[in-house]
């Protein structure tokens, strides 16, 4: 059965933006924000973007925010602004969405993957040092599924070598590491793809940084390498968060913490309701982390069978991600050696419905469907 067919009959869809926008008068405010922009006559690099950049920087407990066309652009332009290019290497996780690797490749540099921790989905700091070479110009950890990486452990390897850390925070809007917001450090790249915890009405992204010079270089690169029209100081690109997206994000940002708290409650109930099931591993949470549950991801060696059973019960699920990046056609043959844990995760991960729009009944329906499918398979 195709995912489209499952979604059409799902009692519990994986993530329905219409249900999200029906919360708290959001749809009406979005409509008003879009109308405000269309009537303003200013659609790029205007007041909405300036206001959102200030608000999101403040939310992330940082000084500067640069709005961009996508999360991928946010990663790439940060690397370019750091001077990374052909012949350089950037350390990345083996288990991540391909955008992390694509951003590195777009600069001409080479992604060097590191396996996840044995009991999590996150890059393993203990394996990091072995991946560092004289060509390493950055490390790009990913706060996968909304759970923060152990940044102090990464800093212990990178700081003595003067290697910058560029956080891929595409799934971690509002998460905290040891009490501090993700995005409060040197440089973090966010995506505002509609399905994110903080999602726009189309593509969008941003870089949040404490470094004024880095922010200025990214602003230069996002606008054709130009500060002044027709004067081009660098070979830039066109990557600007437009006014409609900025206005929509301003509607949602004040609600983000409450929405994340609802995600946390859903995740807690899932973990409680699914604990101890044979063949099911629920996600771990580190004591120093406050994740925001962009996805709630189980591990099971019977992933495909469980997914079919959930579909039959009207519960839509997805796989993030079914092919390890180094096994994709785009990167086949580019990685020396094996990444067995990354490949095992690709075969075992299953994402359950998640979001603040889920009702208590939805959550119990999902738990019952997983329990029924798991217990029947072990009878």
Short mmCIF file of C-alpha atoms in Angstrom, two decimals:
data_model
loop_
_atom_site.label_atom_id
_atom_site.label_comp_id
_atom_site.label_asym_id
_atom_site.label_seq_id
_atom_site.Cartn_x
_atom_site.Cartn_y
_atom_site.Cartn_z
CA UNK A 1 0.00 0.00 0.00
CA UNK A 2 1.35 3.41 -0.90
CA UNK A 3 1.80 6.12 1.69
CA UNK A 4 -0.79 8.17 -0.20
CA UNK A 5 -3.32 5.38 0.16
CA UNK A 6 -2.53 5.00 3.84
CA UNK A 7 -2.93 8.75 4.42
CA UNK A 8 -6.29 8.74 2.63
CA UNK A 9 -7.75 6.23 5.10
CA UNK A 10 -5.70 7.05 8.19
CA UNK A 11 -7.54 7.48 11.47
CA UNK A 12 -4.34 9.05 12.74
CA UNK A 13 -2.42 10.81 9.96
CA UNK A 14 1.30 11.22 10.44
CA UNK A 15 1.18 15.02 10.42
CA UNK A 16 -1.68 17.10 9.04
CA UNK A 17 -0.91 20.82 8.80
CA UNK A 18 -4.60 21.62 8.50
CA UNK A 19 -5.13 20.19 11.98
CA UNK A 20 -2.13 22.11 13.29
CA UNK A 21 -3.34 25.38 11.81
CA UNK A 22 -6.79 24.80 13.31
CA UNK A 23 -5.26 25.18 16.79
CA UNK A 24 -5.46 28.44 18.74
CA UNK A 25 -6.78 30.57 15.88
CA UNK A 26 -3.59 30.04 13.88
CA UNK A 27 -5.25 29.77 10.47
CA UNK A 28 -7.01 33.12 10.86
CA UNK A 29 -3.77 34.80 11.90
CA UNK A 30 -1.91 33.22 9.00
CA UNK A 31 -4.54 34.47 6.58
CA UNK A 32 -4.25 37.97 8.01
CA UNK A 33 -0.44 37.88 7.88
CA UNK A 34 -0.39 36.80 4.23
CA UNK A 35 -2.92 39.48 3.32
CA UNK A 36 -0.85 42.08 5.17
CA UNK A 37 2.17 41.20 3.06
CA UNK A 38 0.35 41.04 -0.27
CA UNK A 39 -1.11 44.48 0.38
CA UNK A 40 2.22 45.94 1.47
CA UNK A 41 3.79 45.77 -1.97
CA UNK A 42 7.09 44.60 -0.40
CA UNK A 43 7.77 40.90 -0.84
CA UNK A 44 11.52 40.49 -0.27
CA UNK A 45 14.00 41.82 2.33
CA UNK A 46 11.37 43.94 4.01
CA UNK A 47 10.00 44.68 7.45
CA UNK A 48 8.56 41.21 8.09
CA UNK A 49 11.92 39.55 7.55
CA UNK A 50 13.76 42.10 9.68
CA UNK A 51 11.25 41.61 12.51
CA UNK A 52 11.39 37.83 12.30
CA UNK A 53 15.19 37.80 12.28
CA UNK A 54 15.24 39.88 15.45
CA UNK A 55 12.55 37.76 17.14
CA UNK A 56 14.08 34.40 16.25
CA UNK A 57 17.58 35.48 17.30
CA UNK A 58 16.16 36.56 20.65
CA UNK A 59 14.21 33.30 20.98
CA UNK A 60 17.42 31.34 20.37
CA UNK A 61 19.22 33.46 22.98
CA UNK A 62 21.63 34.78 20.40
CA UNK A 63 22.60 38.02 18.69
CA UNK A 64 22.08 37.54 14.94
CA UNK A 65 19.71 35.72 12.61
CA UNK A 66 19.89 35.64 8.81
CA UNK A 67 16.77 34.40 6.99
CA UNK A 68 17.42 32.23 3.94
CA UNK A 69 15.61 30.27 1.26
CA UNK A 70 15.94 26.82 2.85
CA UNK A 71 17.64 24.83 5.57
CA UNK A 72 20.02 23.39 2.99
CA UNK A 73 21.04 26.90 1.97
CA UNK A 74 21.56 27.78 5.64
CA UNK A 75 24.07 24.96 6.00
CA UNK A 76 25.83 25.63 2.70
CA UNK A 77 26.12 29.39 3.08
CA UNK A 78 27.47 29.04 6.61
CA UNK A 79 30.21 26.75 5.34
CA UNK A 80 30.95 29.10 2.45
CA UNK A 81 31.04 32.08 4.78
CA UNK A 82 33.65 30.20 6.83
CA UNK A 83 35.78 29.88 3.71
CA UNK A 84 35.27 26.15 3.25
CA UNK A 85 35.69 24.83 -0.27
CA UNK A 86 37.42 22.39 -2.60
CA UNK A 87 39.99 20.17 -0.93
CA UNK A 88 38.53 20.65 2.55
CA UNK A 89 36.73 18.09 4.70
CA UNK A 90 33.70 18.49 6.96
CA UNK A 91 32.78 15.84 9.51
CA UNK A 92 29.10 14.84 9.37
CA UNK A 93 26.90 12.15 10.95
CA UNK A 94 26.47 8.86 9.14
CA UNK A 95 22.79 8.82 10.15
CA UNK A 96 21.07 11.99 8.94
CA UNK A 97 18.99 13.41 6.12
CA UNK A 98 21.02 13.81 2.95
CA UNK A 99 20.85 17.63 3.12
CA UNK A 100 23.64 17.62 5.73
CA UNK A 101 25.99 15.95 3.26
CA UNK A 102 24.71 17.90 0.23
CA UNK A 103 25.58 21.21 1.88
CA UNK A 104 29.18 20.08 2.26
CA UNK A 105 29.38 18.78 -1.31
CA UNK A 106 27.93 22.04 -2.66
CA UNK A 107 30.97 23.91 -1.39
CA UNK A 108 33.36 21.50 -3.09
CA UNK A 109 34.42 20.00 0.23
CA UNK A 110 34.14 16.31 1.16
CA UNK A 111 31.74 14.98 3.82
CA UNK A 112 33.46 12.61 6.25
CA UNK A 113 30.88 10.52 8.12
CA UNK A 114 30.99 9.42 11.76
CA UNK A 115 28.79 6.65 13.13
CA UNK A 116 26.02 7.30 15.68
CA UNK A 117 26.31 6.46 19.36
CA UNK A 118 25.45 2.81 20.04
CA UNK A 119 22.23 3.68 21.92
CA UNK A 120 21.08 6.79 20.08
CA UNK A 121 20.63 8.41 16.69
CA UNK A 122 23.28 11.08 17.34
CA UNK A 123 26.84 11.45 16.14
CA UNK A 124 29.24 9.67 18.52
CA UNK A 125 31.75 12.15 20.01
CA UNK A 126 34.02 9.25 20.97
CA UNK A 127 34.49 8.44 17.27
CA UNK A 128 35.01 12.06 16.27
CA UNK A 129 38.73 12.40 16.87
CA UNK A 130 39.54 9.51 14.53
CA UNK A 131 37.75 11.36 11.70
CA UNK A 132 39.78 14.57 12.08
CA UNK A 133 42.55 15.16 9.54
CA UNK A 134 44.65 18.19 8.56
CA UNK A 135 41.96 18.91 5.95
CA UNK A 136 39.10 19.08 8.47
CA UNK A 137 37.69 22.60 8.38
CA UNK A 138 34.41 22.11 10.26
CA UNK A 139 32.32 19.60 12.20
CA UNK A 140 28.59 19.57 11.48
CA UNK A 141 26.63 17.65 14.14
CA UNK A 142 22.89 17.16 13.68
CA UNK A 143 20.36 17.43 16.50
CA UNK A 144 18.59 14.44 15.01
CA UNK A 145 14.82 14.18 15.51
CA UNK A 146 15.00 17.17 17.87
CA UNK A 147 17.35 15.67 20.50
CA UNK A 148 20.47 17.76 21.15
CA UNK A 149 23.94 16.41 20.48
CA UNK A 150 26.49 16.41 23.32
CA UNK A 151 28.08 19.69 22.26
CA UNK A 152 30.56 19.83 25.15
CA UNK A 153 32.00 16.49 24.12
CA UNK A 154 32.32 17.72 20.55
CA UNK A 155 33.94 20.96 21.70
CA UNK A 156 36.51 18.93 23.63
CA UNK A 157 37.74 17.59 20.29
CA UNK A 158 37.27 20.64 18.06
CA UNK A 159 38.17 23.60 20.27
CA UNK A 160 41.85 22.71 20.84
CA UNK A 161 42.23 22.40 17.08
CA UNK A 162 40.39 25.61 16.25
CA UNK A 163 37.79 23.72 14.18
CA UNK A 164 34.41 25.50 13.99
CA UNK A 165 31.22 23.62 14.84
CA UNK A 166 28.22 24.31 12.59
CA UNK A 167 25.09 22.83 14.13
CA UNK A 168 22.45 21.35 11.84
CA UNK A 169 19.45 22.36 13.93
CA UNK A 170 16.85 21.75 11.21
CA UNK A 171 14.82 19.57 13.61
CA UNK A 172 15.59 21.24 16.92
CA UNK A 173 13.67 24.52 17.16
CA UNK A 174 13.40 25.30 20.86
CA UNK A 175 15.44 22.35 22.16
CA UNK A 176 17.82 22.92 25.06
CA UNK A 177 21.28 21.57 25.81
CA UNK A 178 22.32 21.88 29.46
CA UNK A 179 19.73 24.62 29.88
CA UNK A 180 20.74 26.68 26.83
CA UNK A 181 18.72 26.95 23.65
CA UNK A 182 19.99 25.16 20.60
CA UNK A 183 21.11 28.09 18.46
CA UNK A 184 22.65 30.04 21.32
CA UNK A 185 26.24 29.21 20.39
CA UNK A 186 28.51 30.08 17.45
CA UNK A 187 26.43 28.99 14.44
CA UNK A 188 23.29 26.91 13.95
CA UNK A 189 21.33 26.35 10.75
CA UNK A 190 17.56 25.91 10.88
CA UNK A 191 14.98 24.75 8.35
CA UNK A 192 11.45 26.12 8.25
CA UNK A 193 10.07 23.43 5.95
CA UNK A 194 6.29 23.31 6.64
CA UNK A 195 6.47 20.09 8.67
CA UNK A 196 9.11 21.34 11.11
CA UNK A 197 8.32 22.27 14.71
CA UNK A 198 8.46 25.87 13.46
CA UNK A 199 7.30 25.61 9.88
CA UNK A 200 6.60 28.16 7.19
CA UNK A 201 4.07 27.95 4.34
CA UNK A 202 6.82 26.86 1.96
CA UNK A 203 10.58 26.49 2.02
CA UNK A 204 12.67 28.64 4.32
CA UNK A 205 15.69 28.57 6.59
CA UNK A 206 17.94 30.68 8.78
CA UNK A 207 21.33 30.84 10.42
CA UNK A 208 21.56 32.02 14.02
CA UNK A 209 24.99 33.09 15.24
CA UNK A 210 26.87 35.06 17.87
CA UNK A 211 29.39 36.18 15.25
CA UNK A 212 28.47 39.50 13.63
CA UNK A 213 31.08 39.05 10.90
CA UNK A 214 29.75 35.61 10.00
CA UNK A 215 26.19 36.96 9.85
CA UNK A 216 27.29 39.79 7.55
CA UNK A 217 29.07 37.38 5.20
CA UNK A 218 25.99 35.17 5.00
CA UNK A 219 23.81 38.22 4.30
CA UNK A 220 26.19 39.12 1.49
CA UNK A 221 26.11 35.63 -0.01
CA UNK A 222 22.31 35.28 0.16
CA UNK A 223 21.79 38.35 -2.06
CA UNK A 224 24.02 37.73 -5.08
CA UNK A 225 27.13 38.69 -3.13
CA UNK A 226 25.85 42.26 -2.98
CA UNK A 227 25.24 44.81 -0.25
CA UNK A 228 24.52 47.56 -2.74
CA UNK A 229 22.55 46.90 -5.92
CA UNK A 230 24.77 46.02 -8.90
CA UNK A 231 27.93 46.03 -6.79
CA UNK A 232 28.95 42.42 -6.23
CA UNK A 233 31.70 41.70 -3.74
CA UNK A 234 31.50 37.91 -3.87
CA UNK A 235 30.07 35.08 -5.96
CA UNK A 236 26.86 34.82 -4.04
CA UNK A 237 23.50 33.25 -4.70
CA UNK A 238 19.80 34.01 -4.39
CA UNK A 239 18.55 32.64 -1.06
CA UNK A 240 16.20 34.99 0.76
CA UNK A 241 13.45 34.15 3.22
CA UNK A 242 10.53 35.97 1.63
CA UNK A 243 8.14 38.29 3.41
CA UNK A 244 5.17 35.90 3.37
CA UNK A 245 7.21 33.13 4.99
CA UNK A 246 8.63 35.52 7.57
CA UNK A 247 5.15 36.79 8.41
CA UNK A 248 3.82 33.24 8.79
CA UNK A 249 6.71 32.29 11.04
CA UNK A 250 6.02 35.32 13.22
CA UNK A 251 2.50 33.97 13.78
CA UNK A 252 3.81 30.57 14.90
CA UNK A 253 6.91 31.54 16.89
CA UNK A 254 5.03 32.75 20.01
CA UNK A 255 3.27 29.36 20.12
CA UNK A 256 6.39 27.23 19.64
CA UNK A 257 7.15 26.53 23.30
CA UNK A 258 3.58 25.47 24.02
CA UNK A 259 3.53 23.27 20.93
CA UNK A 260 6.84 21.70 21.92
CA UNK A 261 5.47 21.02 25.40
CA UNK A 262 2.57 19.18 23.81
CA UNK A 263 5.03 17.15 21.72
CA UNK A 264 6.90 16.29 24.91
CA UNK A 265 3.68 15.06 26.54
CA UNK A 266 2.88 12.90 23.49
CA UNK A 267 6.40 11.44 23.52
CA UNK A 268 6.20 10.69 27.25
CA UNK A 269 2.92 8.83 26.79
CA UNK A 270 4.31 6.87 23.83
CA UNK A 271 7.37 5.82 25.83
CA UNK A 272 5.24 4.84 28.80
CA UNK A 273 2.71 2.93 26.72
CA UNK A 274 5.28 1.11 24.59
CA UNK A 275 7.88 0.32 27.23
CA UNK A 276 8.85 -3.33 27.50
CA UNK A 277 7.34 -4.49 24.22
CA UNK A 278 9.40 -7.30 22.69
CA UNK A 279 11.52 -6.15 19.75
CA UNK A 280 10.71 -2.47 20.32
CA UNK A 281 13.28 0.11 21.43
CA UNK A 282 11.87 3.48 22.44
CA UNK A 283 14.09 6.57 22.05
CA UNK A 284 16.47 7.46 24.87
CA UNK A 285 16.70 10.96 26.36
CA UNK A 286 19.97 12.18 27.87
CA UNK A 287 19.81 13.75 31.32
CA UNK A 288 21.28 17.02 30.02
CA UNK A 289 18.88 17.35 27.10
CA UNK A 290 15.46 18.87 26.63
CA UNK A 291 14.43 17.51 23.20
CA UNK A 292 11.54 18.86 21.17
CA UNK A 293 10.49 15.63 19.48
CA UNK A 294 10.41 16.66 15.86
CA UNK A 295 9.98 12.94 15.33
CA UNK A 296 9.25 10.09 17.73
CA UNK A 297 11.33 7.25 16.35
CA UNK A 298 11.16 3.61 17.40
CA UNK A 299 13.67 0.95 16.53
CA UNK A 300 12.59 -2.55 15.63
CA UNK A 301 14.11 -5.29 13.47
CA UNK A 302 10.55 -5.93 12.26
CA UNK A 303 10.05 -2.38 11.00
CA UNK A 304 8.39 -3.10 7.68
CA UNK A 305 6.00 -5.66 9.19
CA UNK A 306 5.06 -3.26 11.97
CA UNK A 307 4.50 -0.45 9.51
CA UNK A 308 2.12 -2.59 7.47
CA UNK A 309 0.21 -3.53 10.60
CA UNK A 310 -0.10 0.11 11.64
CA UNK A 311 -1.39 1.03 8.19
CA UNK A 312 -4.01 -1.68 8.49
CA UNK A 313 -5.08 -0.16 11.80
CA UNK A 314 -5.39 3.31 10.27
CA UNK A 315 -2.16 4.71 11.73
CA UNK A 316 0.16 6.42 9.28
CA UNK A 317 3.90 6.10 9.93
CA UNK A 318 7.03 7.18 8.06
CA UNK A 319 10.68 6.15 7.90
CA UNK A 320 13.36 8.73 8.67
CA UNK A 321 15.46 7.54 6.83
CA UNK A 322 15.23 4.27 4.85
CA UNK A 323 18.61 4.50 3.08
CA UNK A 324 21.87 5.43 4.78
CA UNK A 325 23.33 8.43 2.95
CA UNK A 326 26.52 6.61 1.93
CA UNK A 327 24.35 3.91 0.34
CA UNK A 328 22.33 6.38 -1.74
CA UNK A 329 23.04 6.69 -5.45
CA UNK A 330 24.27 10.23 -4.83
CA UNK A 331 27.12 9.06 -2.57
CA UNK A 332 27.66 5.45 -3.59
CA UNK A 333 31.35 4.57 -3.52
CA UNK A 334 32.45 7.80 -1.84
CA UNK A 335 32.99 6.43 1.68
CA UNK A 336 35.88 4.13 2.50
CA UNK A 337 34.98 1.38 4.95
CA UNK A 338 31.66 0.41 6.47
CA UNK A 339 29.07 2.27 8.54
CA UNK A 340 27.19 -0.70 10.00
CA UNK A 341 25.32 1.16 12.73
CA UNK A 342 24.06 3.79 10.28
CA UNK A 343 22.89 1.02 7.98
CA UNK A 344 21.21 -0.84 10.84
CA UNK A 345 19.32 2.29 11.84
CA UNK A 346 18.13 2.74 8.26
CA UNK A 347 16.68 -0.77 8.42
CA UNK A 348 15.06 -0.40 11.86
CA UNK A 349 13.77 3.15 12.42
CA UNK A 350 10.06 3.93 12.32
CA UNK A 351 8.51 7.33 13.04
CA UNK A 352 5.11 7.45 14.73
CA UNK A 353 2.62 10.33 14.34
CA UNK A 354 3.84 13.38 16.22
CA UNK A 355 2.72 16.95 16.72
CA UNK A 356 0.77 19.26 18.99
CA UNK A 357 -2.38 18.63 16.98
CA UNK A 358 -2.63 15.00 18.17
CA UNK A 359 -5.47 14.37 20.59
CA UNK A 360 -5.27 12.06 23.59
CA UNK A 361 -7.46 9.63 21.63
CA UNK A 362 -5.04 9.76 18.69
CA UNK A 363 -2.12 8.91 20.95
CA UNK A 364 -3.94 5.98 22.56
CA UNK A 365 -4.95 4.70 19.12
CA UNK A 366 -1.29 4.68 18.05
CA UNK A 367 -0.15 2.93 21.24
CA UNK A 368 -2.87 0.28 20.94
CA UNK A 369 -2.00 -0.34 17.29
CA UNK A 370 1.70 -0.80 18.06
CA UNK A 371 0.99 -3.05 21.05
CA UNK A 372 -1.50 -5.18 19.13
CA UNK A 373 0.85 -5.60 16.18
CA UNK A 374 3.84 -6.40 18.37
CA UNK A 375 2.11 -8.78 20.75
CA UNK A 376 0.33 -10.67 17.95
CA UNK A 377 3.65 -11.21 16.16
CA UNK A 378 5.08 -12.82 19.31
CA UNK A 379 2.16 -15.10 20.11
#
